[in-house]
CSV table of C-alpha atoms and ligand atoms in Angstrom, one decimal:
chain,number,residue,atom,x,y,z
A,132,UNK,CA,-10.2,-43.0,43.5
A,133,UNK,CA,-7.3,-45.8,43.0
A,134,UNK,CA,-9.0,-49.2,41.9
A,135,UNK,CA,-7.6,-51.8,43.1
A,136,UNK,CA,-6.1,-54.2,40.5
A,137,UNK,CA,-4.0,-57.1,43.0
A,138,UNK,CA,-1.7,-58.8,40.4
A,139,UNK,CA,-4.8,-59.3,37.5
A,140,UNK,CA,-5.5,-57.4,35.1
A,141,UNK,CA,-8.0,-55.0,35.4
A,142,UNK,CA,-10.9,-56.2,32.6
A,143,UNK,CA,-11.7,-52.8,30.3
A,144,UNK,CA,-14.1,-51.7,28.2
A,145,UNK,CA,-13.3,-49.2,25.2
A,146,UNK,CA,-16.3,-47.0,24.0
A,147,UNK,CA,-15.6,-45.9,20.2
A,148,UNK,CA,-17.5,-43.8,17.8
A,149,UNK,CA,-15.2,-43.2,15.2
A,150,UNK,CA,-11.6,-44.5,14.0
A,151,UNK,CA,-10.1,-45.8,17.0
A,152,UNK,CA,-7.0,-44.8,16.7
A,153,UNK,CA,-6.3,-44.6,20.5
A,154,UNK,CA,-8.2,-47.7,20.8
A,155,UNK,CA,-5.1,-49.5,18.7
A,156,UNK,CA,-2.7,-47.6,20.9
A,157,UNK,CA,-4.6,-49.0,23.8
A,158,UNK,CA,-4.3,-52.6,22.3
A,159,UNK,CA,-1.3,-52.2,21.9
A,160,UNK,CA,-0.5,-51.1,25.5
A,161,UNK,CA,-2.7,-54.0,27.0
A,162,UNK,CA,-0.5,-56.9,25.0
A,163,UNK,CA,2.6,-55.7,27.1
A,164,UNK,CA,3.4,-57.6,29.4
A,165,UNK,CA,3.4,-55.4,32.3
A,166,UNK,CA,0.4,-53.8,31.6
A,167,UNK,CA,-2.2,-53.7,34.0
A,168,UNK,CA,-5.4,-53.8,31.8
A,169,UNK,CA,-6.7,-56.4,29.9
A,170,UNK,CA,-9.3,-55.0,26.7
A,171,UNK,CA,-12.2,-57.5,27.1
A,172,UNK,CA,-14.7,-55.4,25.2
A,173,UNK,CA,-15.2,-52.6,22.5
A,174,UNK,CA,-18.9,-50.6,22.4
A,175,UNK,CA,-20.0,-48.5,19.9
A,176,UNK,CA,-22.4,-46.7,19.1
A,177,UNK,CA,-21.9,-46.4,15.4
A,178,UNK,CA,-21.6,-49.4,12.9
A,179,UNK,CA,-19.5,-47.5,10.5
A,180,UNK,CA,-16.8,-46.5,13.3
A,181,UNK,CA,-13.7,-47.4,11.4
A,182,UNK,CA,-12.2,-48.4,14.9
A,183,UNK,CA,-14.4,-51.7,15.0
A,184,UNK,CA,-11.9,-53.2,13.2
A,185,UNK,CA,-9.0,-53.2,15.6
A,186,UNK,CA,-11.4,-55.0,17.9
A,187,UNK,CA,-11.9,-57.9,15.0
A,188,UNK,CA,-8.5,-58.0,14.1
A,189,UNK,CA,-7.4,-58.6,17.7
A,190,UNK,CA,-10.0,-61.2,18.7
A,191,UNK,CA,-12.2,-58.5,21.3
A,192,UNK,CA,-15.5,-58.8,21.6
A,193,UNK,CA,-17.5,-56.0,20.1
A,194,UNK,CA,-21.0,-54.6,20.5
A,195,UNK,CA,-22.8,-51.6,18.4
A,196,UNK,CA,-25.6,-50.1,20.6
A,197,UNK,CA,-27.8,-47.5,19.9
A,198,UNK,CA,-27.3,-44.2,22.0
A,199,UNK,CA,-29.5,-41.8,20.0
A,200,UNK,CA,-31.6,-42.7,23.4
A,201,UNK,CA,-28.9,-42.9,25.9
A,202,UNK,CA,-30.4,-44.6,28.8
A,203,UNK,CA,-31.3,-47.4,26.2
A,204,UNK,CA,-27.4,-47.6,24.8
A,205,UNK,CA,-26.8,-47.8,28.3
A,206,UNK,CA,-28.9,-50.4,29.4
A,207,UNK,CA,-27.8,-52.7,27.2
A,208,UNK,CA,-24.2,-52.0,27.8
A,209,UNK,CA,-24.6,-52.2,31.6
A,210,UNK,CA,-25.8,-55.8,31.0
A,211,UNK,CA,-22.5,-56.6,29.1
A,212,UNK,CA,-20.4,-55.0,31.3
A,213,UNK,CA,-21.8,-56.6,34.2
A,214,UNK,CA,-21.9,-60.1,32.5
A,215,UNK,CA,-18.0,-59.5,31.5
A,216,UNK,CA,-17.1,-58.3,35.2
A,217,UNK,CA,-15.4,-55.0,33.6
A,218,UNK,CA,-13.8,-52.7,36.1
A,219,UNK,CA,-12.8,-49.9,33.7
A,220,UNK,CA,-14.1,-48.0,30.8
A,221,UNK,CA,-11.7,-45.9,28.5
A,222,UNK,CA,-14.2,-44.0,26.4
A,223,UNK,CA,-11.8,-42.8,23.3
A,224,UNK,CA,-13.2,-40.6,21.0
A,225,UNK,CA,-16.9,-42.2,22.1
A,226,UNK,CA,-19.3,-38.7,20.8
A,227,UNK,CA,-21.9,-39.6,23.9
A,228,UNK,CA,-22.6,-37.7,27.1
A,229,UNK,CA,-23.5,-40.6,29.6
A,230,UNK,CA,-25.8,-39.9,32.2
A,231,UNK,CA,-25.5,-39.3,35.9
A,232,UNK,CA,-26.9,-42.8,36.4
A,233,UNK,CA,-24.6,-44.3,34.6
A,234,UNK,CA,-21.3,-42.2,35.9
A,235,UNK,CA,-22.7,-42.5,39.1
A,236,UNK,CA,-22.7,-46.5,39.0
A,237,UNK,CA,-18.9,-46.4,38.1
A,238,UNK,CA,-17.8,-43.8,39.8
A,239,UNK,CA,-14.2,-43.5,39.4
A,240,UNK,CA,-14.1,-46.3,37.0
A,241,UNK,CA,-14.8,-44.3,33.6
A,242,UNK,CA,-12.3,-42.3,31.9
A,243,UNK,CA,-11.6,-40.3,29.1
A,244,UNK,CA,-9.1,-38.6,26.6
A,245,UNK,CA,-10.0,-35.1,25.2
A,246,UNK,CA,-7.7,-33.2,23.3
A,247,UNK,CA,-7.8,-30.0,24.9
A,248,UNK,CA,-5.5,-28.5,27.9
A,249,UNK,CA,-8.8,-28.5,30.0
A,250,UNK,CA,-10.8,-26.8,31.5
A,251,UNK,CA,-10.0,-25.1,28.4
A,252,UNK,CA,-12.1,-26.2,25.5
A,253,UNK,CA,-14.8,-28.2,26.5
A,254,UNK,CA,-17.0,-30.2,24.0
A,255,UNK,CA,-15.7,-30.0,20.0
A,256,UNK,CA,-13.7,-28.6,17.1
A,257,UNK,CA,-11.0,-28.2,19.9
A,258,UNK,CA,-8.4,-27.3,18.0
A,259,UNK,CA,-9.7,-24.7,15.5
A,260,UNK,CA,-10.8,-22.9,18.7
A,261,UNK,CA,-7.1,-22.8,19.8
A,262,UNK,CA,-5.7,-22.0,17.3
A,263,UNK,CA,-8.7,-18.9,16.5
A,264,UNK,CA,-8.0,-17.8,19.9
A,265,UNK,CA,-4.7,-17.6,19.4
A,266,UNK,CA,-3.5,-19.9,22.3
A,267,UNK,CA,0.5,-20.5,22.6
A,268,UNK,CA,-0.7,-23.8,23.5
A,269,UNK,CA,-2.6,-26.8,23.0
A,270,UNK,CA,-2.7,-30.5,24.4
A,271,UNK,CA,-4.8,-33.0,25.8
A,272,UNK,CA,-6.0,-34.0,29.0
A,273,UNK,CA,-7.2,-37.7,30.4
A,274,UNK,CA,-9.9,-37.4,33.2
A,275,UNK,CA,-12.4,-39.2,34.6
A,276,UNK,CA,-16.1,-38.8,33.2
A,277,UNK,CA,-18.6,-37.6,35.2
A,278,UNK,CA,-22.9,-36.4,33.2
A,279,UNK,CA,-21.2,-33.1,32.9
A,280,UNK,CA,-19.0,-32.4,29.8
A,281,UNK,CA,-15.3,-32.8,29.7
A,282,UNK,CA,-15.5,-31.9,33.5
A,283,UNK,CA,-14.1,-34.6,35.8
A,284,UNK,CA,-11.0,-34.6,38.2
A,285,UNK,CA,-8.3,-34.4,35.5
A,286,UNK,CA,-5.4,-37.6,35.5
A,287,UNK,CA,-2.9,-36.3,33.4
A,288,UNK,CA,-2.2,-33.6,30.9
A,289,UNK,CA,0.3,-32.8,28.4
A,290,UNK,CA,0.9,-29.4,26.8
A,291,UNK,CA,1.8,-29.1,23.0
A,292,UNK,CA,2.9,-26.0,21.5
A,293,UNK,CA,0.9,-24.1,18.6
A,294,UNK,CA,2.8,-22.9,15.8
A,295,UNK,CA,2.7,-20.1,13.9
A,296,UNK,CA,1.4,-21.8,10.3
A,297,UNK,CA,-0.1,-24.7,12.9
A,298,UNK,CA,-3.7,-25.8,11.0
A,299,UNK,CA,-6.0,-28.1,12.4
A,300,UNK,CA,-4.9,-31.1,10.9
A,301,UNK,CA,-1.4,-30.3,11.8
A,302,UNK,CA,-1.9,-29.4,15.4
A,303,UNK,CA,-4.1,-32.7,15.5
A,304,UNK,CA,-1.7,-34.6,14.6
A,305,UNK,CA,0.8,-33.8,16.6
A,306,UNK,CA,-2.0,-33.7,20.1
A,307,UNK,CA,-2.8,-37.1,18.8
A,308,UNK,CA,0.8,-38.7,18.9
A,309,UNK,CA,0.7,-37.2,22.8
A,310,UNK,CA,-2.8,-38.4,23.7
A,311,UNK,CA,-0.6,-42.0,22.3
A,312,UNK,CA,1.4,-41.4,25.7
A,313,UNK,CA,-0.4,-40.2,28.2
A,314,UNK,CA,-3.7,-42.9,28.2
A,315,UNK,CA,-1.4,-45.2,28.7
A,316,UNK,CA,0.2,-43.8,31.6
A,317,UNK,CA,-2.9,-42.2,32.9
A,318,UNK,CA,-4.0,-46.0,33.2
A,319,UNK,CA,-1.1,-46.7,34.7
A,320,UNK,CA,-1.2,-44.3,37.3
A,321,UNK,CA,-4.9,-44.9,37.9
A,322,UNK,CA,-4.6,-48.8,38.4
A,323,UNK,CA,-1.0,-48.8,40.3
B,107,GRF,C1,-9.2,-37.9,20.0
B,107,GRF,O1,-8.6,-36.7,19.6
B,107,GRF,C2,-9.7,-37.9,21.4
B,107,GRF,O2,-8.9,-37.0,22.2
B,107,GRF,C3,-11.1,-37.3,21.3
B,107,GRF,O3,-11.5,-37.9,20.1
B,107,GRF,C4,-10.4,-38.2,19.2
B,107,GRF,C5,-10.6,-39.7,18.9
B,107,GRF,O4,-9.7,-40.1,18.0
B,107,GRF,N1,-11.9,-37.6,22.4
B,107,GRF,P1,-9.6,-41.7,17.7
B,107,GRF,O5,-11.0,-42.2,17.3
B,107,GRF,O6,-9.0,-42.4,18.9
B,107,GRF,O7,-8.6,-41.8,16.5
């Protein structure tokens, strides 16, 4: 599943549909110098995403497709991802199942952050169904993407405890400031 990167940078693409804040984290990791991906592109499907503007503020090129019909959203992306030579998508908080087409075509090549220990709690609200269920423990997990939901080989994973007067802000929070560290190294360990 490794793809090969030689001593470039592997060209990525971010999918996005809402604030981006892993997107900025994985700007951020990209402008160090070791870092073995280089963020040549941003989709989203939704104009408003508030994440759009870490792509303007850092110079990346950015494109809003429509999904509502997916093989259209990914027809048109396909054409810029082909045109821009990605090798890697990061799809980071992108609310879109993509097909088996489309996974298919870059097999191994497509990954994503969710914050859940998986194969725990698939799909959304994540953490008010931990926290319902009365977990001891939460997370998030990076794995690859495949048509079906939330279910590819997983990369990495990182527990993070529930507490007792935990809500779902809180508990976000603090899943979020992990899912900060492990797409990164997930990358790292996917490309090196
Ligand atoms: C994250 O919790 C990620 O795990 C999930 O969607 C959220 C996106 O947050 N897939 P952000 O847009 O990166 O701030």
């Amino acid at each position: 599943m490794k793809i090969l990167s030689g001593n470039k940078k592997t060209k990525t693409a971010i999918f996005i549909s809402g604030k981006g804040t892993n997107l900025k984290n994985l700007i951020k990791f990209s402008k160090l110098k070791n870092s073995p991906i280089k963020i040549e592109l941003v989709i989203s499907n939704n104009k408003y995403a508030k994440g759009l503007k870490h792509a303007s503020q850092n110079k990346i090129k950015k494109k809003i497709f429509n999904f509502n019909n997916i093989y259209n959203g990914e027809k048109k992306s396909l054409k810029i991802l082909l045109k821009k030579k990605i090798k890697l998508i990061c799809l980071a908080g992108f609310m879109k199942i993509l097909s088996k087409n489309f996974t298919k075509r870059f097999k191994g090549k497509i990954i994503n952050i969710h914050p859940s220990l998986l194969p725990k709690f698939k799909g959304l609200n994540t953490h008010k169904r931990a926290i319902k269920n009365k977990e001891k423990f939460s997370g998030c997990t990076v794995h690859y993407v495949t048509s079906k939901l939330d279910s590819g080989k997983i990369i990495l994973q990182k527990k993070v405890p529930i507490k007792k007067n935990d809500t779902v802000y809180s508990l976000q929070k603090r899943v979020l400031k992990e899912e900060y560290k492990i797409y990164p190294k997930a990358i790292s360990k996917i490309l090196n």
